[in-house]
């Protein structure tokens, strides 16, 4: 059974025409040097992925030249300074952190993994360079990626303990590997993956401190490498699959032999946790490593092979201000680093050992001091195993396949490494500047404005309804600014706000989206807009109708063409079929969607004679029966009916790749909150604008003919049988059953007419017998005729009822009744504002995007929106219907203030009154003036806890900010004191 899912609508508030730069830390980097501009011989593209959900590409403008194999490489002879790096593409591909990216298919594809659980494919050189396609997802954060170039697949690892292998061409999962441990006492989440180019060996690391080796073709585990004492954060594998490098939070880097399944060397060149490794050498003879303290080292291993035992060295290149999460290098010349900063630094590397002496001294080839250099002993090569008798028991380490290994460190060779490396370089060669991002927020009392704090410490106020920045307060404490700008207002929450991507994401849920109402004069609206007295404004409705106005217009165009793509009855049907049941104009297609009245499976084809005769001869008495729903015919899998409060939100495929089938892993009903059944109390203060909104449909079903639909039974009138007839469409009447009718005896033949009795010889009895026989025959004919008439009437009534219900269902779906912009004050939301529809599941740690577009593209994306939007949203946008909810009211007491000459109100001093929570003090003063016959309302003051109340304060604001306790609100009135 799959977990229930819920869908929410979100929109992102940010400045228009912002500079294209990351606003939070960068998590991943990738270099592409295969695409170059032959006009000016410039090339190199850097891809970056950040915690702001952005995937960007940057033109590096590096001087390049072609080698003998027609491949591009850096031009070492170019003396001209490099141009500034420029932004080539900038895409908000995810709604959460992007944890990793890889380049595929010669740099033509970019695959990203995010904490929003999705794996996405971006083709920057295709016909649609801005489109991102979702190729799959995890049930928890997707953390790392690796690419096998020869078979052409990508493997992703996540916190759900799964390694999924994705076929890029088919945009689907080819294999899923359970990477968790055999028991559940340790964490088996995947923190790092790597694969060799041929795709024959896959390695994964995790907090379990073990490197696991997998066969990606079968999904079976080959072996595991044990030796680290902390979480394994980074992995590299040689092209031939013979060697593996692993970086761990235990501050070590280990070199493993896959064939021997043992550790060859342990490098202890970092004083802190090793977070990242990078190498573009086929045999890993040169690699870069970065640690939590920001130190980046370059390690070189000399010799023909990594295990030949040649001399090795480690150079401390530079040190960042924060932990190095990812490293990308180009031809041992430039190194880019990703850190918790929004900026990307480019550093100069150093030449390889064999070229260092032949090249002239320069900024690129400086004299390396001994403080920045460590000579490393050669890696230990194990040609044969050590006999068990010569190995101490405390140094034995068991590996898969019962292979013994002795992990060795170069510190065994009396090398003093107590002092850390002193970095060679102190400042970067170039910086791709980032910008500040939002890290904290506070919603103000008016529920429209929000304070944010960015990474620079600056406080800014934003308007959530207009999606604009209101004011910048500079570098101040957020609490001080909140006390300065907050007012004595109290409104219920209508949204939630998330700033995890460095921008304001406003999330709307069905449970409270339409809860917040305020007076229109409290909102900043144009001066030429005429406001009615005490006109109230629902913030959720106001924002939604302006966000989706183009979508509404597009659906009205479809309606004019005869297509109704969402019926007002469809929230009670599975969402998976809601967009397919289109009302067509052709009679043949209409026939397919004709609703049929459901009949009980136990119904008989004919009516019993007794019942028929009784119906014909008894007095007609009708009682109210349960309602009946006309439901369209669906497939066998969709036949079972859902609960009345359930809305199934199934999606057949991802909106980012319409041609790519997606498994509906997160289907299930979303159960709406039950309505309150508490008895409402009279509310004197409810004027015409306080009248409750009618939630029922504008078209009511008429009562059906009072005819039986099934045979009566002795238990047909009990409580459980009545429940079986419950539905949501109409209230039909039924003919009373035998238990409902007066006890009328059915005509029977007297025992004296029985033919089994012996006749007498007298003539009178013979005449009496003949007369009785004739009467019985006449009665039988009469009963048969009445029976036929009743059956005919029942058939005709049933046909008429089906036709009537069909017409009503069609009429209900033939006319949208969306909300109109004229009903609301003007609201200009920027056309570039991003709209997101996401799905949340109890079995997943975070939501997953189903649709992402803008206010301006809502009409173009109407097909996707109608398919993935939640039913509560479509019901409001297309039929102006919102989920029913009990109005929140507060109780209060009105009495004269101490020392006042005013009389008590009718009902005495302890008379409890009830009113809507948004009732203003002005209305209460009017009520007092009316009851006490006071001509000048302005002379009356209202107080609570000796605090004079302003006319625009509401009961809710008084209770929250002045009374600050539960219970009735004590209010006192008096006349204003004359100065």
mmCIF file of N, CA and C in Angstrom, residues 41 47 58 132 253 348 359 368 466 549 557-558 562 582 751 775 826 966:
data_model
loop_
_atom_site.group_PDB
_atom_site.id
_atom_site.type_symbol
_atom_site.label_atom_id
_atom_site.label_comp_id
_atom_site.label_asym_id
_atom_site.label_seq_id
_atom_site.Cartn_x
_atom_site.Cartn_y
_atom_site.Cartn_z
ATOM 1 N N UNK A 41 39.552 31.108 -31.042
ATOM 2 C CA UNK A 41 40.306 30.067 -30.331
ATOM 3 C C UNK A 41 40.167 30.191 -28.812
ATOM 4 N N UNK A 47 30.564 24.311 -15.372
ATOM 5 C CA UNK A 47 29.194 24.130 -14.873
ATOM 6 C C UNK A 47 29.238 24.135 -13.350
ATOM 7 N N UNK A 58 29.285 28.670 -17.330
ATOM 8 C CA UNK A 58 30.100 29.882 -17.430
ATOM 9 C C UNK A 58 31.128 29.712 -18.544
ATOM 10 N N UNK A 132 14.580 21.428 -18.787
ATOM 11 C CA UNK A 132 15.172 20.380 -17.950
ATOM 12 C C UNK A 132 14.154 19.258 -17.813
ATOM 13 N N UNK A 253 43.339 9.635 3.236
ATOM 14 C CA UNK A 253 43.036 9.216 1.867
ATOM 15 C C UNK A 253 43.691 7.860 1.671
ATOM 16 N N UNK A 348 45.586 29.045 -9.443
ATOM 17 C CA UNK A 348 46.638 28.463 -10.280
ATOM 18 C C UNK A 348 47.193 27.213 -9.599
ATOM 19 N N UNK A 359 60.626 24.341 -17.119
ATOM 20 C CA UNK A 359 59.887 25.577 -17.361
ATOM 21 C C UNK A 359 60.531 26.738 -16.611
ATOM 22 N N UNK A 368 58.966 26.201 -4.968
ATOM 23 C CA UNK A 368 58.095 25.620 -3.944
ATOM 24 C C UNK A 368 58.878 25.474 -2.649
ATOM 25 N N UNK A 466 2.297 41.077 -3.454
ATOM 26 C CA UNK A 466 2.749 41.781 -4.655
ATOM 27 C C UNK A 466 4.063 41.236 -5.192
ATOM 28 N N UNK A 549 -4.214 33.700 -13.782
ATOM 29 C CA UNK A 549 -5.198 34.340 -14.649
ATOM 30 C C UNK A 549 -5.066 33.880 -16.095
ATOM 31 N N UNK A 557 -11.069 29.343 -23.150
ATOM 32 C CA UNK A 557 -10.991 29.153 -24.603
ATOM 33 C C UNK A 557 -11.302 27.707 -24.975
ATOM 34 N N UNK A 558 -10.779 26.761 -24.189
ATOM 35 C CA UNK A 558 -11.104 25.353 -24.432
ATOM 36 C C UNK A 558 -12.603 25.110 -24.271
ATOM 37 N N UNK A 562 -15.774 23.520 -26.783
ATOM 38 C CA UNK A 562 -16.531 22.334 -26.384
ATOM 39 C C UNK A 562 -15.762 21.374 -25.519
ATOM 40 N N UNK A 582 -12.819 14.348 -21.062
ATOM 41 C CA UNK A 582 -13.176 15.606 -21.693
ATOM 42 C C UNK A 582 -14.557 15.503 -22.298
ATOM 43 N N UNK A 751 -61.243 -20.005 2.665
ATOM 44 C CA UNK A 751 -61.068 -21.464 2.717
ATOM 45 C C UNK A 751 -62.287 -22.240 2.221
ATOM 46 N N UNK A 775 -64.895 -14.937 -9.276
ATOM 47 C CA UNK A 775 -64.316 -13.789 -8.559
ATOM 48 C C UNK A 775 -62.796 -13.925 -8.450
ATOM 49 N N UNK A 826 -6.921 45.635 -7.675
ATOM 50 C CA UNK A 826 -5.842 45.353 -8.637
ATOM 51 C C UNK A 826 -4.595 44.830 -7.926
ATOM 52 N N UNK A 966 -6.793 33.099 27.324
ATOM 53 C CA UNK A 966 -7.960 32.452 26.736
ATOM 54 C C UNK A 966 -9.218 32.886 27.481
#
